[in-house]
Short mmCIF file of C-alpha atoms and ligand atoms in Angstrom, two decimals:
data_model
loop_
_atom_site.label_atom_id
_atom_site.label_comp_id
_atom_site.label_asym_id
_atom_site.label_seq_id
_atom_site.Cartn_x
_atom_site.Cartn_y
_atom_site.Cartn_z
CA MET R 1079 3.84 -20.79 2.96
CA THR R 1080 5.72 -17.40 2.78
CA ASN R 1081 4.49 -14.03 3.10
CA ILE R 1082 6.70 -11.38 1.87
CA ILE R 1083 7.38 -7.61 0.88
CA LEU R 1084 9.23 -6.27 -2.01
CA LEU R 1085 10.09 -2.95 -1.13
CA GLY R 1086 12.29 -0.35 -3.41
CA PRO R 1087 11.77 2.24 -5.39
CA PRO R 1088 9.84 2.35 -9.03
CA GLY R 1089 12.29 0.67 -11.66
CA ALA R 1090 14.15 -1.77 -8.44
CA GLY R 1091 12.75 -4.84 -10.26
CA LYS R 1092 9.58 -5.19 -8.03
CA GLY R 1093 7.11 -6.46 -10.88
CA THR R 1094 9.80 -8.87 -12.32
CA GLN R 1095 10.90 -10.20 -9.55
CA ALA R 1096 7.21 -10.58 -8.23
CA ALA R 1097 6.50 -12.28 -11.74
CA MET R 1098 9.27 -15.11 -11.56
CA LEU R 1099 8.29 -15.97 -7.76
CA VAL R 1100 4.83 -16.26 -8.75
CA GLU R 1101 5.99 -18.88 -12.00
CA GLU R 1102 8.57 -20.86 -9.50
CA ARG R 1103 6.88 -21.07 -6.18
CA GLY R 1104 3.27 -20.80 -6.77
CA MET R 1105 2.71 -17.18 -4.70
CA ILE R 1106 0.37 -14.48 -5.48
CA GLN R 1107 1.52 -11.29 -6.49
CA LEU R 1108 -0.90 -8.69 -4.58
CA SER R 1109 0.49 -5.14 -6.90
CA THR R 1110 -1.71 -2.49 -5.74
CA GLY R 1111 0.29 -0.40 -8.90
CA ASP R 1112 -1.71 -3.31 -10.81
CA MET R 1113 -5.05 -3.63 -9.17
CA LEU R 1114 -5.64 0.35 -9.60
CA ARG R 1115 -4.50 0.60 -13.43
CA GLU R 1116 -6.86 -2.40 -13.68
CA ALA R 1117 -9.70 0.11 -12.55
CA LYS R 1118 -8.42 2.88 -14.40
CA ASP R 1119 -8.99 1.05 -17.27
CA SER R 1120 -12.05 -0.39 -16.82
CA GLY R 1121 -13.45 3.13 -15.85
CA THR R 1122 -14.71 2.31 -12.14
CA GLU R 1123 -15.57 5.05 -9.78
CA MET R 1124 -12.45 4.56 -8.09
CA GLY R 1125 -10.38 4.42 -11.23
CA LYS R 1126 -11.58 7.89 -12.54
CA VAL R 1127 -10.51 9.02 -8.98
CA VAL R 1128 -7.19 7.57 -8.97
CA ALA R 1129 -5.89 8.50 -12.44
CA ASP R 1130 -4.77 11.96 -12.27
CA VAL R 1131 -2.63 11.10 -8.96
CA MET R 1132 -1.12 8.43 -10.66
CA ALA R 1133 -0.03 9.90 -13.95
CA ARG R 1134 1.00 12.74 -11.75
CA GLY R 1135 3.22 10.17 -9.80
CA ASP R 1136 1.69 11.10 -6.40
CA LEU R 1137 0.07 8.43 -4.17
CA VAL R 1138 -3.11 7.45 -3.45
CA THR R 1139 -4.77 7.38 -0.39
CA ASP R 1140 -3.94 4.72 2.12
CA GLU R 1141 -7.71 4.17 2.13
CA ILE R 1142 -7.84 3.02 -1.05
CA VAL R 1143 -5.20 0.68 -1.47
CA ILE R 1144 -6.03 -0.99 1.60
CA GLY R 1145 -9.86 -1.32 1.30
CA LEU R 1146 -7.85 -3.28 -2.52
CA ILE R 1147 -5.43 -5.24 -0.02
CA ARG R 1148 -8.24 -5.91 2.35
CA GLU R 1149 -10.51 -7.83 -0.21
CA LYS R 1150 -7.52 -9.91 -1.45
CA LEU R 1151 -6.26 -11.07 1.54
CA GLN R 1152 -9.55 -12.82 2.09
CA GLY R 1153 -9.32 -15.20 -0.96
CA ASP R 1154 -6.86 -17.68 -2.39
CA LYS R 1155 -3.61 -17.55 -0.65
CA ALA R 1156 -1.46 -20.58 -2.23
CA GLY R 1157 2.26 -20.30 -1.93
CA GLY R 1158 2.18 -17.30 0.20
CA PHE R 1159 1.75 -13.87 -0.83
CA ILE R 1160 4.15 -11.10 -2.28
CA PHE R 1161 3.21 -7.63 -1.79
CA ASP R 1162 4.64 -5.64 -4.47
CA GLY R 1163 4.26 -1.75 -4.37
CA PHE R 1164 2.57 -2.13 -1.04
CA PRO R 1165 2.68 -1.29 1.84
CA ARG R 1166 4.43 2.63 0.73
CA THR R 1167 3.46 4.23 4.05
CA LEU R 1168 3.61 3.64 7.33
CA ALA R 1169 0.22 3.53 7.61
CA GLN R 1170 -0.26 1.03 5.46
CA ALA R 1171 1.70 -0.75 7.37
CA ASP R 1172 0.42 -0.83 10.39
CA VAL R 1173 -2.48 -1.70 8.60
CA LEU R 1174 -1.24 -4.79 6.82
CA GLY R 1175 0.15 -6.19 10.15
CA ALA R 1176 -3.07 -5.88 11.40
CA LEU R 1177 -4.82 -7.59 8.76
CA MET R 1178 -2.21 -10.35 8.76
CA ALA R 1179 -2.42 -10.94 12.29
CA GLU R 1180 -6.60 -11.33 11.85
CA GLN R 1181 -5.98 -14.31 9.01
CA GLY R 1182 -3.70 -15.85 11.36
CA GLU R 1183 -0.52 -14.83 8.76
CA THR R 1184 2.56 -13.85 9.17
CA LEU R 1185 4.53 -11.41 7.00
CA ASP R 1186 8.44 -13.43 6.80
CA TYR R 1187 10.46 -11.32 4.88
CA VAL R 1188 10.52 -7.45 3.60
CA ILE R 1189 13.12 -7.59 0.97
CA GLU R 1190 14.50 -4.16 0.00
CA LEU R 1191 15.75 -3.74 -3.77
CA GLN R 1192 18.57 -1.59 -3.18
CA VAL R 1193 19.61 0.38 -6.71
CA ASP R 1194 20.80 4.04 -7.59
CA ASP R 1195 18.91 6.30 -9.27
CA GLU R 1196 20.52 6.98 -12.16
CA VAL R 1197 19.30 3.14 -13.08
CA LEU R 1198 15.92 3.94 -11.96
CA VAL R 1199 15.60 6.49 -14.74
CA ASP R 1200 17.29 4.36 -17.47
CA ARG R 1201 15.22 1.19 -16.40
CA ILE R 1202 11.83 3.68 -16.52
CA VAL R 1203 12.64 5.32 -19.61
CA GLY R 1204 13.53 1.55 -21.46
CA ARG R 1205 10.66 0.15 -20.09
CA ALA R 1206 8.47 3.00 -21.91
CA ALA R 1207 10.21 2.45 -24.94
CA GLU R 1208 9.88 -1.26 -24.77
CA ALA R 1209 6.07 -0.79 -24.25
CA VAL R 1210 6.00 1.64 -27.65
CA ALA R 1211 8.08 -0.43 -29.53
CA ALA R 1212 5.59 -3.74 -29.00
CA GLY R 1213 2.85 -1.94 -30.37
CA GLY R 1214 1.42 -0.80 -26.86
CA THR R 1215 1.51 2.24 -24.92
CA ALA R 1216 3.84 3.22 -21.96
CA ARG R 1217 2.18 3.57 -19.10
CA ALA R 1218 1.02 6.98 -17.96
CA ASP R 1219 3.75 7.93 -15.42
CA ASP R 1220 6.71 6.48 -17.04
CA ASN R 1221 8.14 9.98 -17.90
CA ALA R 1222 10.95 11.98 -16.56
CA GLU R 1223 8.11 14.15 -15.02
CA SER R 1224 6.15 11.81 -12.93
CA LEU R 1225 9.09 9.89 -12.33
CA LYS R 1226 10.22 12.82 -10.11
CA ILE R 1227 7.55 12.88 -8.02
CA ARG R 1228 7.33 9.13 -7.93
CA LEU R 1229 10.97 9.05 -6.53
CA MET R 1230 10.19 11.70 -3.90
CA ALA R 1231 7.44 9.88 -2.93
CA TYR R 1232 9.60 6.80 -2.27
CA TYR R 1233 12.14 8.76 -0.20
CA LYS R 1234 9.75 10.83 1.67
CA GLN R 1235 7.01 8.55 2.16
CA THR R 1236 8.01 4.49 1.82
CA SER R 1237 11.54 5.09 2.51
CA PRO R 1238 10.57 5.33 6.23
CA LEU R 1239 9.51 1.59 5.88
CA ILE R 1240 13.16 0.22 5.93
CA GLY R 1241 13.56 1.76 9.42
CA TYR R 1242 10.49 0.14 10.50
CA TYR R 1243 11.05 -3.02 8.97
CA HIS R 1244 14.46 -3.22 10.10
CA ALA R 1245 13.18 -2.49 13.69
CA LYS R 1246 11.18 -5.63 13.32
CA GLY R 1247 13.76 -7.70 12.21
CA MET R 1248 12.29 -8.42 9.09
CA LEU R 1249 14.24 -6.19 7.00
CA LYS R 1250 16.77 -8.05 4.53
CA GLY R 1251 18.67 -6.04 1.59
CA VAL R 1252 19.17 -7.47 -1.48
CA ASP R 1253 21.91 -5.80 -4.48
CA GLY R 1254 19.03 -5.00 -7.01
CA LEU R 1255 21.81 -3.69 -9.46
CA GLY R 1256 22.90 -7.37 -10.96
CA THR R 1257 21.01 -9.32 -13.67
CA MET R 1258 17.13 -10.39 -13.37
CA ASP R 1259 18.99 -13.74 -12.37
CA GLY R 1260 21.23 -12.50 -9.79
CA VAL R 1261 18.78 -10.60 -8.00
CA LYS R 1262 16.45 -13.71 -8.19
CA ALA R 1263 19.09 -15.83 -7.29
CA ASP R 1264 19.84 -13.82 -4.05
CA ILE R 1265 16.20 -13.13 -3.41
CA ALA R 1266 15.75 -17.40 -3.07
CA GLY R 1267 18.92 -17.22 -0.73
CA VAL R 1268 16.39 -14.86 1.56
CA LEU R 1269 13.58 -17.58 1.06
CA SER R 1270 15.53 -20.64 1.68
P1 AMP Y 2146 3.26 1.37 -9.25
O1 AMP Y 2146 2.95 0.10 -10.41
O2 AMP Y 2146 3.69 0.05 -7.98
O3 AMP Y 2146 4.72 2.03 -9.64
O4 AMP Y 2146 2.14 1.84 -8.88
C1 AMP Y 2146 1.87 2.67 -9.84
C2 AMP Y 2146 1.11 3.92 -9.16
O5 AMP Y 2146 -0.36 3.66 -8.37
C3 AMP Y 2146 1.77 5.08 -7.93
O6 AMP Y 2146 2.86 5.48 -8.35
C4 AMP Y 2146 0.47 5.55 -7.01
O7 AMP Y 2146 0.06 6.38 -7.59
C5 AMP Y 2146 -0.42 4.48 -6.73
N1 AMP Y 2146 -0.13 3.46 -5.77
C6 AMP Y 2146 0.35 1.90 -6.44
N2 AMP Y 2146 0.25 1.45 -4.91
C7 AMP Y 2146 0.19 2.33 -3.99
C8 AMP Y 2146 0.28 2.23 -2.82
N3 AMP Y 2146 0.50 1.27 -1.67
N4 AMP Y 2146 -0.27 3.76 -1.95
C9 AMP Y 2146 -0.34 4.33 -2.49
N5 AMP Y 2146 -0.66 4.85 -3.97
C10 AMP Y 2146 -0.16 3.94 -4.70
#
């Protein structure tokens, strides 16, 4: 069983790659963004609290996302966990390490998807347009204004995790600018 973190800014391809790993390796994707959107859509108290923060592009509190993750770690572990969009702060990273240890699990790799900011803007704007073209609605935070704040949150609060996991010897950089299959092959190379 392999447990990994996919690390990278919004639009880096974390969700896309996680979905392929679930499909092909029977891993379990733990996306705190998806969990928070579900809470928001189903109108729970917590969902109401996070809606504005998420739409703006800021991070929700460590306490909320840690609560969500803690619950999932006690469930089915299948082929291992893919942490997608979590941890996003050093405090979350510390807690994740402790929670995994409690479960007798180890984190194997932290895969950093490396991309350029210009590509991110194009991908996010494209994702919003695709959602609308498919008859749905775009994510409330997939717009230029929120993206700016999400990118700043990434650089200020999340990118320090690159150094943190490098120091732990767990960091693997993957070029996220290639095709979906190219990136997938590079990730497979790390996991093999
Ligand atoms: P994502 O789908 O990963 O892009 O997450 C969407 C939004 O959910 C983020 O912009 C944050 O507002 C919130 N969020 C998701 N994961 C976290 C996390 N680990 N810590 C704090 N906020 C998060």
